[in-house]
PDB file of C-alpha atoms in Angstrom:
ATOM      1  CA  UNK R  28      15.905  30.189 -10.141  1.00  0.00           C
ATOM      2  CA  UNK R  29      12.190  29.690  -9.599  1.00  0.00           C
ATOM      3  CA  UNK R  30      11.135  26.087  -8.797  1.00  0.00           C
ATOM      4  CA  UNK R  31       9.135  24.449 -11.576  1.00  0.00           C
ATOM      5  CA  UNK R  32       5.856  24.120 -11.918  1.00  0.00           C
ATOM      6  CA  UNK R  33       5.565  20.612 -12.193  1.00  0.00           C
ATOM      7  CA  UNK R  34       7.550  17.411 -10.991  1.00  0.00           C
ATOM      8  CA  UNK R  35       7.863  14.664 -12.811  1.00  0.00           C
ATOM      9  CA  UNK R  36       9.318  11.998 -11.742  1.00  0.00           C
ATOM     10  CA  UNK R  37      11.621   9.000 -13.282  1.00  0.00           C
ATOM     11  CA  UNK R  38       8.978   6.333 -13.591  1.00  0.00           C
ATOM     12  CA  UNK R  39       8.649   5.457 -16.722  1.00  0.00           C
ATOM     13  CA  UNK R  40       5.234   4.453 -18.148  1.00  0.00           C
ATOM     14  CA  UNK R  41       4.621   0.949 -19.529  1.00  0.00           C
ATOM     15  CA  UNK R  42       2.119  -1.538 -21.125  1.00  0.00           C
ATOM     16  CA  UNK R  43       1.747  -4.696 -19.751  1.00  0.00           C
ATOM     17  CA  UNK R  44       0.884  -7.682 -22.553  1.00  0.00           C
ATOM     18  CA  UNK R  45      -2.826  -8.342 -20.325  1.00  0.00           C
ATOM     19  CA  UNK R  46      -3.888  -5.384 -20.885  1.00  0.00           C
ATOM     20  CA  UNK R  47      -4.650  -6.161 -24.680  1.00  0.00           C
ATOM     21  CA  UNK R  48      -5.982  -9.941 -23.705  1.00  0.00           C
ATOM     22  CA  UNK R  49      -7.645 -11.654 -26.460  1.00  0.00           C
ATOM     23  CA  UNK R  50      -5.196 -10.047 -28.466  1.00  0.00           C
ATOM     24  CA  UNK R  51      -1.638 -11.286 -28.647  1.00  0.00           C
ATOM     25  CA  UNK R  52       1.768 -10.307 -27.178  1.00  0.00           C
ATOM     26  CA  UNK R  53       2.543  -8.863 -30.809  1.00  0.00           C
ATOM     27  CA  UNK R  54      -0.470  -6.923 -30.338  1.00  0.00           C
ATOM     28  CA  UNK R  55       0.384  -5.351 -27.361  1.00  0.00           C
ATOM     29  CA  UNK R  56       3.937  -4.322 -28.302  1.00  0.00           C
ATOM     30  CA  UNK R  57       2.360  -2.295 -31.142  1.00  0.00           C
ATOM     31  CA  UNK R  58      -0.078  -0.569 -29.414  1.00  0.00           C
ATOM     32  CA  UNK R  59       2.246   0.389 -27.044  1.00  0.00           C
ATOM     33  CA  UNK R  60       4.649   2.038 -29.614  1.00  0.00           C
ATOM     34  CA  UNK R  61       1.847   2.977 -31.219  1.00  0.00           C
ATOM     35  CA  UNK R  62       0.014   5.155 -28.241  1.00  0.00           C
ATOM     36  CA  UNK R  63       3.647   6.264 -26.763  1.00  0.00           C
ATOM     37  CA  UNK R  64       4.357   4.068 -23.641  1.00  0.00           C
ATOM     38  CA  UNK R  65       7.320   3.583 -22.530  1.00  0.00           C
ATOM     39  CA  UNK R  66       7.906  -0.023 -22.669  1.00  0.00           C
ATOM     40  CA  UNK R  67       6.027  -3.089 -21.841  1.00  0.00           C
ATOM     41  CA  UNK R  68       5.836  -5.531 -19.097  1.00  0.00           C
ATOM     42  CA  UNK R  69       5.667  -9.012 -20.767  1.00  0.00           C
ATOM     43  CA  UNK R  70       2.870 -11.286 -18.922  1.00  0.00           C
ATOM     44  CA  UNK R  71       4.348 -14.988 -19.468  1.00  0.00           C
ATOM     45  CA  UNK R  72       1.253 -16.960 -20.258  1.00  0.00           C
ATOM     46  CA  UNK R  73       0.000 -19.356 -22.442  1.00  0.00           C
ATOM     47  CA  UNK R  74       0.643 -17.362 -25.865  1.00  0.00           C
ATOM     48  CA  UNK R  75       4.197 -19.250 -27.266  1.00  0.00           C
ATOM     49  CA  UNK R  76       5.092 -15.592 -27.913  1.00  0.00           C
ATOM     50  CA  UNK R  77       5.410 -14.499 -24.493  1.00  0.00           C
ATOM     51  CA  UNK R  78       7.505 -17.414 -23.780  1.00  0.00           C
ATOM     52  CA  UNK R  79      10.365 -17.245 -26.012  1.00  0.00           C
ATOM     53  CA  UNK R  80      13.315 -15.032 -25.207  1.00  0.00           C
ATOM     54  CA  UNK R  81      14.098 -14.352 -28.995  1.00  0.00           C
ATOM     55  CA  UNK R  82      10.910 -13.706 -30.505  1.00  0.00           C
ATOM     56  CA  UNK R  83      10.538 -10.964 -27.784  1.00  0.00           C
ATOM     57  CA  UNK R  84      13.188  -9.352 -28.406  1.00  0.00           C
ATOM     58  CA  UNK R  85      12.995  -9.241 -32.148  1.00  0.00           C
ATOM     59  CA  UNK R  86       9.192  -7.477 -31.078  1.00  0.00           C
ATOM     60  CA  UNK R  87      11.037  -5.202 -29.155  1.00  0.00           C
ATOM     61  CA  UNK R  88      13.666  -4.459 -31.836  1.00  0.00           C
ATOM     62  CA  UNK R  89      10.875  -3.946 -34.212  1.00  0.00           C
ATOM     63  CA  UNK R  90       9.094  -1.642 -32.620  1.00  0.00           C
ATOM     64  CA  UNK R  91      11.466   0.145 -30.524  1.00  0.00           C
ATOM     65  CA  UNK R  92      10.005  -0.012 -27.664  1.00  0.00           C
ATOM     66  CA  UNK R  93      11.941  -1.846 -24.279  1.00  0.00           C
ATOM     67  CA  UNK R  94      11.182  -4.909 -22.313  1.00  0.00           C
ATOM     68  CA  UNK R  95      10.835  -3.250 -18.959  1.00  0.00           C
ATOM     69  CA  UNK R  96       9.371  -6.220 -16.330  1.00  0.00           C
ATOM     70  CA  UNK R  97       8.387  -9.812 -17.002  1.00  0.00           C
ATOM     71  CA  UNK R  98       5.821 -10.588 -15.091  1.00  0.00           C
ATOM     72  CA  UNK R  99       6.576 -14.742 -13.835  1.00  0.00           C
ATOM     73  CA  UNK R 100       3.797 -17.316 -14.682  1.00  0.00           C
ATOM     74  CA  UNK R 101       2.059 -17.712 -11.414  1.00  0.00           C
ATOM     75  CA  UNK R 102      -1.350 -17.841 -12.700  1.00  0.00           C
ATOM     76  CA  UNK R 103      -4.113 -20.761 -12.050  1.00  0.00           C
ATOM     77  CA  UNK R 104      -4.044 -20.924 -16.049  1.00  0.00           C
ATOM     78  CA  UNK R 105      -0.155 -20.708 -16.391  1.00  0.00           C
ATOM     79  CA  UNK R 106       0.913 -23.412 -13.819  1.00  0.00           C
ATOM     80  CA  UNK R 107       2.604 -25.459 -16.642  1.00  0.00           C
ATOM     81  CA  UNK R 108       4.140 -22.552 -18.296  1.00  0.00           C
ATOM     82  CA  UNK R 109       8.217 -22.841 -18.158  1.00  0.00           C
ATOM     83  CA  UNK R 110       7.742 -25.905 -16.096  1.00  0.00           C
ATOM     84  CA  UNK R 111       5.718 -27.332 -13.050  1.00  0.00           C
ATOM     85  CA  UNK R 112       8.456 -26.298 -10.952  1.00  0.00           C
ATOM     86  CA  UNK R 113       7.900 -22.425  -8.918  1.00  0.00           C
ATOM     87  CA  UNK R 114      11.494 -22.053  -8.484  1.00  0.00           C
ATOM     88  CA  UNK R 115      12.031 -23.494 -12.252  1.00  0.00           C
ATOM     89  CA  UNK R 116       9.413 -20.390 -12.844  1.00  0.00           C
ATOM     90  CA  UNK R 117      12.048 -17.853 -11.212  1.00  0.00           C
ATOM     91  CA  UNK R 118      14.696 -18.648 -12.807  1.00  0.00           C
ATOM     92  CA  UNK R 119      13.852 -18.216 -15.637  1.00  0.00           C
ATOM     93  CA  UNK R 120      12.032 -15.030 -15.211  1.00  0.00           C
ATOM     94  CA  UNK R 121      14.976 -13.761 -13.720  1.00  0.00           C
ATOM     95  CA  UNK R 122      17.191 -15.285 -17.251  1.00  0.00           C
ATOM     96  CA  UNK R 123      14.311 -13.863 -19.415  1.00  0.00           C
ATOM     97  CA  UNK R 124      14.783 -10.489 -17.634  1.00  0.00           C
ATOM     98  CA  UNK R 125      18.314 -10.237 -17.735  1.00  0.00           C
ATOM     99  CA  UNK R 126      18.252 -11.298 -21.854  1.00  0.00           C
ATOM    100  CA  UNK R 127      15.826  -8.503 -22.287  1.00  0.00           C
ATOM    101  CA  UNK R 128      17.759  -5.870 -20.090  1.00  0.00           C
ATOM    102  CA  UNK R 129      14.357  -5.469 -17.845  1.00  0.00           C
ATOM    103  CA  UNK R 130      14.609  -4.513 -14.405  1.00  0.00           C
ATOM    104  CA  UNK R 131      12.050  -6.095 -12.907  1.00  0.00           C
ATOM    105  CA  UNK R 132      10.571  -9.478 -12.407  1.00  0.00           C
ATOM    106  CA  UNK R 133       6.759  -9.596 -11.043  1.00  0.00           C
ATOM    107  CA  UNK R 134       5.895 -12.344  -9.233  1.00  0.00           C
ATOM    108  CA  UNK R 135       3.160 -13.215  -7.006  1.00  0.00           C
ATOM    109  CA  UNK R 136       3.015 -15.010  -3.231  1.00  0.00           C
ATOM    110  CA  UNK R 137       2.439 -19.257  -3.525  1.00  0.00           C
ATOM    111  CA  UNK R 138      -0.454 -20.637  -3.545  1.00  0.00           C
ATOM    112  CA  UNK R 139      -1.707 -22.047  -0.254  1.00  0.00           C
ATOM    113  CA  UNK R 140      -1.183 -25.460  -1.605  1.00  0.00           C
ATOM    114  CA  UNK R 141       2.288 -24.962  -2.792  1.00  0.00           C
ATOM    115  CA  UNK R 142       3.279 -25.902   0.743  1.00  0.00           C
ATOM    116  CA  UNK R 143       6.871 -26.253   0.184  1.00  0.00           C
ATOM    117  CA  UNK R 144       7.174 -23.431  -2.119  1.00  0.00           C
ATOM    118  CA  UNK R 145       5.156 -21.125   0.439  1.00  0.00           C
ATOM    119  CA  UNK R 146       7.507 -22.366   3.454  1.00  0.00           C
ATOM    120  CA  UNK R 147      10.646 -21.176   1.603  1.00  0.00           C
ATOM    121  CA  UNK R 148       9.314 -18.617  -0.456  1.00  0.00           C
ATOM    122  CA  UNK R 149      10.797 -14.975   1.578  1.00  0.00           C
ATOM    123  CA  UNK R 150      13.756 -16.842   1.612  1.00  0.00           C
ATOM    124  CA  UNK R 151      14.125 -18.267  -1.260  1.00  0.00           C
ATOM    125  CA  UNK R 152      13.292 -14.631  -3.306  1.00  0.00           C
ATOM    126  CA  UNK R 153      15.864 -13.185  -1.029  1.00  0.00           C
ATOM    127  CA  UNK R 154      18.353 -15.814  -2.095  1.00  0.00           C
ATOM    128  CA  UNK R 155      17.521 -15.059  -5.678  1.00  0.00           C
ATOM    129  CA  UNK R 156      17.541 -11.692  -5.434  1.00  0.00           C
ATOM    130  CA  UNK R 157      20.905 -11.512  -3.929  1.00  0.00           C
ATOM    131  CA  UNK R 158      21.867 -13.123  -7.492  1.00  0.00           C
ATOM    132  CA  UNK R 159      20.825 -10.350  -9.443  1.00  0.00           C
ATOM    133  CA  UNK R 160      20.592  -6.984 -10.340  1.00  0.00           C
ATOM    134  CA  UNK R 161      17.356  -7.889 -11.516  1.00  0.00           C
ATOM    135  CA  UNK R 162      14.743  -6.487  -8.805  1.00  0.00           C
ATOM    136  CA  UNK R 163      11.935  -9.300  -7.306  1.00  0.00           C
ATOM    137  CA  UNK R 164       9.018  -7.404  -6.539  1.00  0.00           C
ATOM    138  CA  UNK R 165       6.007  -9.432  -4.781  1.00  0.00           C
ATOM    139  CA  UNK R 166       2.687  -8.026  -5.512  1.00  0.00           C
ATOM    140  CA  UNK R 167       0.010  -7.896  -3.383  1.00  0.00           C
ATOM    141  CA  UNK R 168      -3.182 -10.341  -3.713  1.00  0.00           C
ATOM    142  CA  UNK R 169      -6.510 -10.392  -2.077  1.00  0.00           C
ATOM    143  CA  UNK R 170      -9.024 -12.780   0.158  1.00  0.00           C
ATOM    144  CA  UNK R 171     -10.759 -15.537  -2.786  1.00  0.00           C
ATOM    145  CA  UNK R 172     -14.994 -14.524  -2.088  1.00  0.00           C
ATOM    146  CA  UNK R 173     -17.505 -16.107  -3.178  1.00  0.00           C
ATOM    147  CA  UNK R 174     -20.688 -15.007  -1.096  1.00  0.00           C
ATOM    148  CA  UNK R 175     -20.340 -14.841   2.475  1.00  0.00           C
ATOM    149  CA  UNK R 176     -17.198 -17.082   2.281  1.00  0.00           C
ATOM    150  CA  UNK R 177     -13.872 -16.208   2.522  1.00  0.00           C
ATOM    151  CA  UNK R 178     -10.872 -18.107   1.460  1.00  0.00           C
ATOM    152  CA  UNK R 179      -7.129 -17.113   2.275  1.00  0.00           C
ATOM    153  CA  UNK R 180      -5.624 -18.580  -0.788  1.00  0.00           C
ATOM    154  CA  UNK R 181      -2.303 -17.318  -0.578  1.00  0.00           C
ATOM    155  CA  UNK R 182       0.734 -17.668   1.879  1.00  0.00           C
ATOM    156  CA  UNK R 183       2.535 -16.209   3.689  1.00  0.00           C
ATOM    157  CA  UNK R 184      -0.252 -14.100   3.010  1.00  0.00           C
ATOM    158  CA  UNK R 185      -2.251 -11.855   0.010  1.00  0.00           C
ATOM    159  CA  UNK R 186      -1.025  -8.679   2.372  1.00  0.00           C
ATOM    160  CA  UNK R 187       2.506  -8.888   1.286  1.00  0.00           C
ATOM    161  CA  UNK R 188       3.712  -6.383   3.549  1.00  0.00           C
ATOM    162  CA  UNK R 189       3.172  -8.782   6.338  1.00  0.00           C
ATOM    163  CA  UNK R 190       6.600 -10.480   5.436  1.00  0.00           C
ATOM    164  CA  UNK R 191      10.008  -9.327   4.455  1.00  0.00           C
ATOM    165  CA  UNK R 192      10.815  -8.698   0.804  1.00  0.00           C
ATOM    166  CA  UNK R 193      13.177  -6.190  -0.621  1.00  0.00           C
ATOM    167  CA  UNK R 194      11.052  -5.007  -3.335  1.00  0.00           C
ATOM    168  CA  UNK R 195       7.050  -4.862  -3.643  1.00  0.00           C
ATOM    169  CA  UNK R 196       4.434  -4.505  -6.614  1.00  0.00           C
ATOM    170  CA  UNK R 197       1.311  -2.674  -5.605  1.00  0.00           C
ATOM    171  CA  UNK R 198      -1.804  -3.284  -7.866  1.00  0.00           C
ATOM    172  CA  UNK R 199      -4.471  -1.079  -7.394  1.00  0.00           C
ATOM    173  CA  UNK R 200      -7.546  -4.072  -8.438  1.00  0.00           C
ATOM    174  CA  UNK R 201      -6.029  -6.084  -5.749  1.00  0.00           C
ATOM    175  CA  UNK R 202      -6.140  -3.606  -3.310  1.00  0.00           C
ATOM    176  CA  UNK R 203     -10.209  -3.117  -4.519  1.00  0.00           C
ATOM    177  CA  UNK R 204     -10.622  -6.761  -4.437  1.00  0.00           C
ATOM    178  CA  UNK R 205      -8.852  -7.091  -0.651  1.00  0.00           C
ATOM    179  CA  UNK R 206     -11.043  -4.026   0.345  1.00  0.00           C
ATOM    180  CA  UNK R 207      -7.887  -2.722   1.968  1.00  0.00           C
ATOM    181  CA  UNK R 208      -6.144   0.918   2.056  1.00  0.00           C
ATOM    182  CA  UNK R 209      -4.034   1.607  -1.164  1.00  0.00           C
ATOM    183  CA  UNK R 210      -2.665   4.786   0.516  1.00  0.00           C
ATOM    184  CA  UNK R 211      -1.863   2.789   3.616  1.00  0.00           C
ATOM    185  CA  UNK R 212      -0.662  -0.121   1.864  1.00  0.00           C
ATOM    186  CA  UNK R 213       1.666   2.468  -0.231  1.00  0.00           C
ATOM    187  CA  UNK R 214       2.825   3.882   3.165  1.00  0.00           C
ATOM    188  CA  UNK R 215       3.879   0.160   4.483  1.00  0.00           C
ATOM    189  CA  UNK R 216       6.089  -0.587   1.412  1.00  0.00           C
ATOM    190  CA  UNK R 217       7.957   2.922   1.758  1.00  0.00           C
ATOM    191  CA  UNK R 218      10.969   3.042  -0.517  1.00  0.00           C
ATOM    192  CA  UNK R 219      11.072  -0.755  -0.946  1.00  0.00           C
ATOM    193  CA  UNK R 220       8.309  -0.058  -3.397  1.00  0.00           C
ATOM    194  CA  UNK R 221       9.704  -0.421  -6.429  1.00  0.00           C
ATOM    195  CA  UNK R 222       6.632  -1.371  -8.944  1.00  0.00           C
ATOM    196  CA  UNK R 223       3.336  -0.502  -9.814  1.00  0.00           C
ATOM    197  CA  UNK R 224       0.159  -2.091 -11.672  1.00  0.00           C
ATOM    198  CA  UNK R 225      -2.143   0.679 -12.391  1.00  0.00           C
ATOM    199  CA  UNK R 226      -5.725  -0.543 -12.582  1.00  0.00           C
ATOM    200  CA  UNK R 227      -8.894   0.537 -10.839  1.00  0.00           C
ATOM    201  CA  UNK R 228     -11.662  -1.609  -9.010  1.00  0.00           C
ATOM    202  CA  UNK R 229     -15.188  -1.108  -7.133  1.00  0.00           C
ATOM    203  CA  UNK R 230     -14.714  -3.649  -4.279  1.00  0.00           C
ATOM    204  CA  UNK R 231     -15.831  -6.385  -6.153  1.00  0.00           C
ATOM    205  CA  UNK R 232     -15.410  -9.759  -5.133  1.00  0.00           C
ATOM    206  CA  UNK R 233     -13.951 -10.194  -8.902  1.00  0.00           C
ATOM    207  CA  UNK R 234     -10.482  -8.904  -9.439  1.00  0.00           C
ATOM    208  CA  UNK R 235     -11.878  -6.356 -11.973  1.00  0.00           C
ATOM    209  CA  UNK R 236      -8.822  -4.399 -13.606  1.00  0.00           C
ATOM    210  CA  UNK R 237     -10.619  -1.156 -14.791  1.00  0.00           C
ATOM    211  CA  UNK R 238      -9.100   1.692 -16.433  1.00  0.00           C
ATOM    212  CA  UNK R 239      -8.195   3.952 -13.590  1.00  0.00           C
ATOM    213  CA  UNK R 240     -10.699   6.405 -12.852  1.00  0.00           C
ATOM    214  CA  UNK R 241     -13.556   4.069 -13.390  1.00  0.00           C
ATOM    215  CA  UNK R 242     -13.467   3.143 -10.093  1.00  0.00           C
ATOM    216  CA  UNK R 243     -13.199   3.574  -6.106  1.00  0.00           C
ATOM    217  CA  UNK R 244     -10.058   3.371  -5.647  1.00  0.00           C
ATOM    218  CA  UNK R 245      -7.196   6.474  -5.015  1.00  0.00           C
ATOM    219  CA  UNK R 246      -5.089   5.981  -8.617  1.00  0.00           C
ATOM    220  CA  UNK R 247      -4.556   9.797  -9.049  1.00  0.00           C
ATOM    221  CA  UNK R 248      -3.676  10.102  -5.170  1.00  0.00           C
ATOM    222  CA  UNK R 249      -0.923   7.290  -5.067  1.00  0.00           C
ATOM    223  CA  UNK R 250       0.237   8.839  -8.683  1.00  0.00           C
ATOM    224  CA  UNK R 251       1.288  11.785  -6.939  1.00  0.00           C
ATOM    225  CA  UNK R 252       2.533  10.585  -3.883  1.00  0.00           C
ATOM    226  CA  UNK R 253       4.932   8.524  -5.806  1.00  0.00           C
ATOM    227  CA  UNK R 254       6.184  11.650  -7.912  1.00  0.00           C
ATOM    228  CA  UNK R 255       6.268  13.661  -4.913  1.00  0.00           C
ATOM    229  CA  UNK R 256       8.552  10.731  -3.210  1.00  0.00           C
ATOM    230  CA  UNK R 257      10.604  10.794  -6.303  1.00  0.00           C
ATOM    231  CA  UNK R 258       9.194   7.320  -6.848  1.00  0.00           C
ATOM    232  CA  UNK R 259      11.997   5.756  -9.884  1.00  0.00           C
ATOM    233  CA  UNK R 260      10.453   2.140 -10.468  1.00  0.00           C
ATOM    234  CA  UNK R 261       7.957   1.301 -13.607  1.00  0.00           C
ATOM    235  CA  UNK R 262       4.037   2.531 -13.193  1.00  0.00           C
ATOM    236  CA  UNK R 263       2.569  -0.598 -15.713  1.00  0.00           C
ATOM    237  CA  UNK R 264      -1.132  -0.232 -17.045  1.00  0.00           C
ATOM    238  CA  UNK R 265      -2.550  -3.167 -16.606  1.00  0.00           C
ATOM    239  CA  UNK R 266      -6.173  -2.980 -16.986  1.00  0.00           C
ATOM    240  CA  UNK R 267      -8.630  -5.860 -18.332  1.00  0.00           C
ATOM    241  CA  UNK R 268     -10.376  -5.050 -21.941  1.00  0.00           C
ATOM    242  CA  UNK R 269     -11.398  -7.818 -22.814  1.00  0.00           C
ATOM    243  CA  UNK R 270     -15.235  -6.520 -23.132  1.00  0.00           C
ATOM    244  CA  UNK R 271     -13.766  -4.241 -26.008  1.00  0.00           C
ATOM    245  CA  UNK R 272     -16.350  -4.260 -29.063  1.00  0.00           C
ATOM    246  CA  UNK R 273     -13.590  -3.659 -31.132  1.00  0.00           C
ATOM    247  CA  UNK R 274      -9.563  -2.908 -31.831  1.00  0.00           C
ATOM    248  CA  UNK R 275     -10.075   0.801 -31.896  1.00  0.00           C
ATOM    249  CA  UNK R 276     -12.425   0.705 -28.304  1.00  0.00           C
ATOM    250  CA  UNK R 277      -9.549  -1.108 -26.734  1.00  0.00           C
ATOM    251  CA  UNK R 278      -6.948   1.271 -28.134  1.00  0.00           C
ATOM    252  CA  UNK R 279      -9.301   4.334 -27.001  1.00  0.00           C
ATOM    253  CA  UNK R 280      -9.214   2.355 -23.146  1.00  0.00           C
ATOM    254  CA  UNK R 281      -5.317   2.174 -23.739  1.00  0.00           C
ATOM    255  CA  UNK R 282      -4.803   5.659 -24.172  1.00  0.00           C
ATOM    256  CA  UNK R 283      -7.187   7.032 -21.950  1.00  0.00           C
ATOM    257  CA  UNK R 284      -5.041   4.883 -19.405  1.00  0.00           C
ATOM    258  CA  UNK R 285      -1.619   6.472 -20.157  1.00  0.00           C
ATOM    259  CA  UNK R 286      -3.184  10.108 -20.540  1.00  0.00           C
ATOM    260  CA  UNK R 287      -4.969   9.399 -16.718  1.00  0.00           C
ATOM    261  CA  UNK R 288      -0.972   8.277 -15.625  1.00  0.00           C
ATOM    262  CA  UNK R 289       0.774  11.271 -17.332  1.00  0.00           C
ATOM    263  CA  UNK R 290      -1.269  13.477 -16.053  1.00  0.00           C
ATOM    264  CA  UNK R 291      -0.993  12.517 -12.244  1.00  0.00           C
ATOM    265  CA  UNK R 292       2.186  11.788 -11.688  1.00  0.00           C
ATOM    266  CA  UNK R 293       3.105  15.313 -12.987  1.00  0.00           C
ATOM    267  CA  UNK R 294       2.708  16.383  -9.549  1.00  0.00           C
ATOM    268  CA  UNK R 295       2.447  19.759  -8.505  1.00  0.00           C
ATOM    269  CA  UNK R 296       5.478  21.482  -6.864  1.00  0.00           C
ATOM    270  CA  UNK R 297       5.328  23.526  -3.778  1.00  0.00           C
ATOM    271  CA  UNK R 298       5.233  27.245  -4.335  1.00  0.00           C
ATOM    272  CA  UNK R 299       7.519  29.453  -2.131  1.00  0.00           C
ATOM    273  CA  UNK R 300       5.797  31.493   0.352  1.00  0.00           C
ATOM    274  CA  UNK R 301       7.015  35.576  -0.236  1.00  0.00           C
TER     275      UNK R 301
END
């Protein structure tokens, strides 16, 4: 039997809430049915929606469309979301994850300042993964800028790769912001990658979140190296759109988003030599 022409692999695409930021949670679990994603990663944040359990999975009853990842509230602007308490933070991530039948929860290294949270943070996400099926996956962060000053604002450290976690998250504006190798950063991670924000960047100091292909860095490259390497973890859009003019311009950035992530992860196969 001839080997087909294509491979694609098991990742399945999905939405994640940001992308449709000033819109709401609701909104995003629409579009997503709406434009034919997979799922959607929920970003816990300050919207009441993306905080309670129930109303998310009534969304995601409505629509049909799965709760794939929640994505922890670790942001400067969530940092009294679910409590002022990290750990607190985890757990119930990890609850909200396992209600919603999502595999993953995102989370991102402490902040430098979160001294006791940083010192037992490897360990402590190995503890808690050890608890669960559900999968932690640390994503990568970047060097703060702001001129000719650098800041190292997270620890262990923005390169997450440095330390020992079972699962990673690679995001492609991070690795534009960090000015550091995608590819190479893909290679480090090997098969304990198991999670993807696809988003595109220049090298800006600002974390930029383009659609990818708007940018420098290699989205259709790692695409295909992850179908090639049978890659069976979640590839989540997660792009900013907030300079939208309108609905149907943020939809149009939406789509072209999933159509540039169909397309290259249908990698294509090796032809046999006669």
């Amino acid at each position: 039997m001839a080997e087909p022409a294509v491979r694609i692999p098991d990742a399945k695409v999905a939405l994640s809430t940001a992308s449709v930021y000033p819109e709401s949670t609701a909104t995003a679990f629409e579009i997503a049915a709406r434009l034919g994603y997979d799922g959607v990663e929920v970003m816990v944040w300050t919207d009441p929606v993306s905080q309670d359990i129930e109303a998310l999975r009534r969304l995601s009853d409505y629509h049909q469309i799965p709760v794939l990842a929640v994505h922890a509230p670790c942001l400067l602007i969530t940092q009294r979301v679910w409590s002022t308490d990290p750990w607190t933070k985890l757990q119930r991530a990890r609850a909200a994850a396992e209600k919603l039948d999502a595999s993953t929860v995102v989370v991102h290294p402490p902040f430098r300042w979160q001294r006791q949270y940083a010192r037992d943070f490897v360990a402590g996400i190995w503890r808690m993964a050890n608890e669960t099926d559900v999968r932690f996956a640390v994503e990568n962060m970047y060097p703060w800028r702001y001129r000719d000053r650098e800041m190292l604002a997270y620890a262990p450290d923005w390169d997450v790769t440095k330390d020992d976690y079972r699962h990673f998250t690679i995001d492609l504006s991070h690795t534009a912001t960090a000015r550091s190798d995608a590819l190479d950063m893909v290679d480090r991670m090997g098969d304990r990658l198991g999670h993807v924000h696809l988003a595109d960047g220049r090298g800006s100091a600002k974390d930029e979140h383009l659609v990818p292909g708007r940018g420098t860095q290699p989205c259709a490259e790692v695409l295909e190296r992850l179908a090639l390497t049978g890659f069976d973890g979640h590839v989540v859009i997660e792009v900013n759109t907030r300079r939208a003019m309108s609905s149907a311009e943020r939809e149009a950035d939406l789509a072209e988003a999933l159509a540039f992530t169909r397309l290259h992860l249908a990698s294509a196969a090796k032809v046999p030599r006669r």
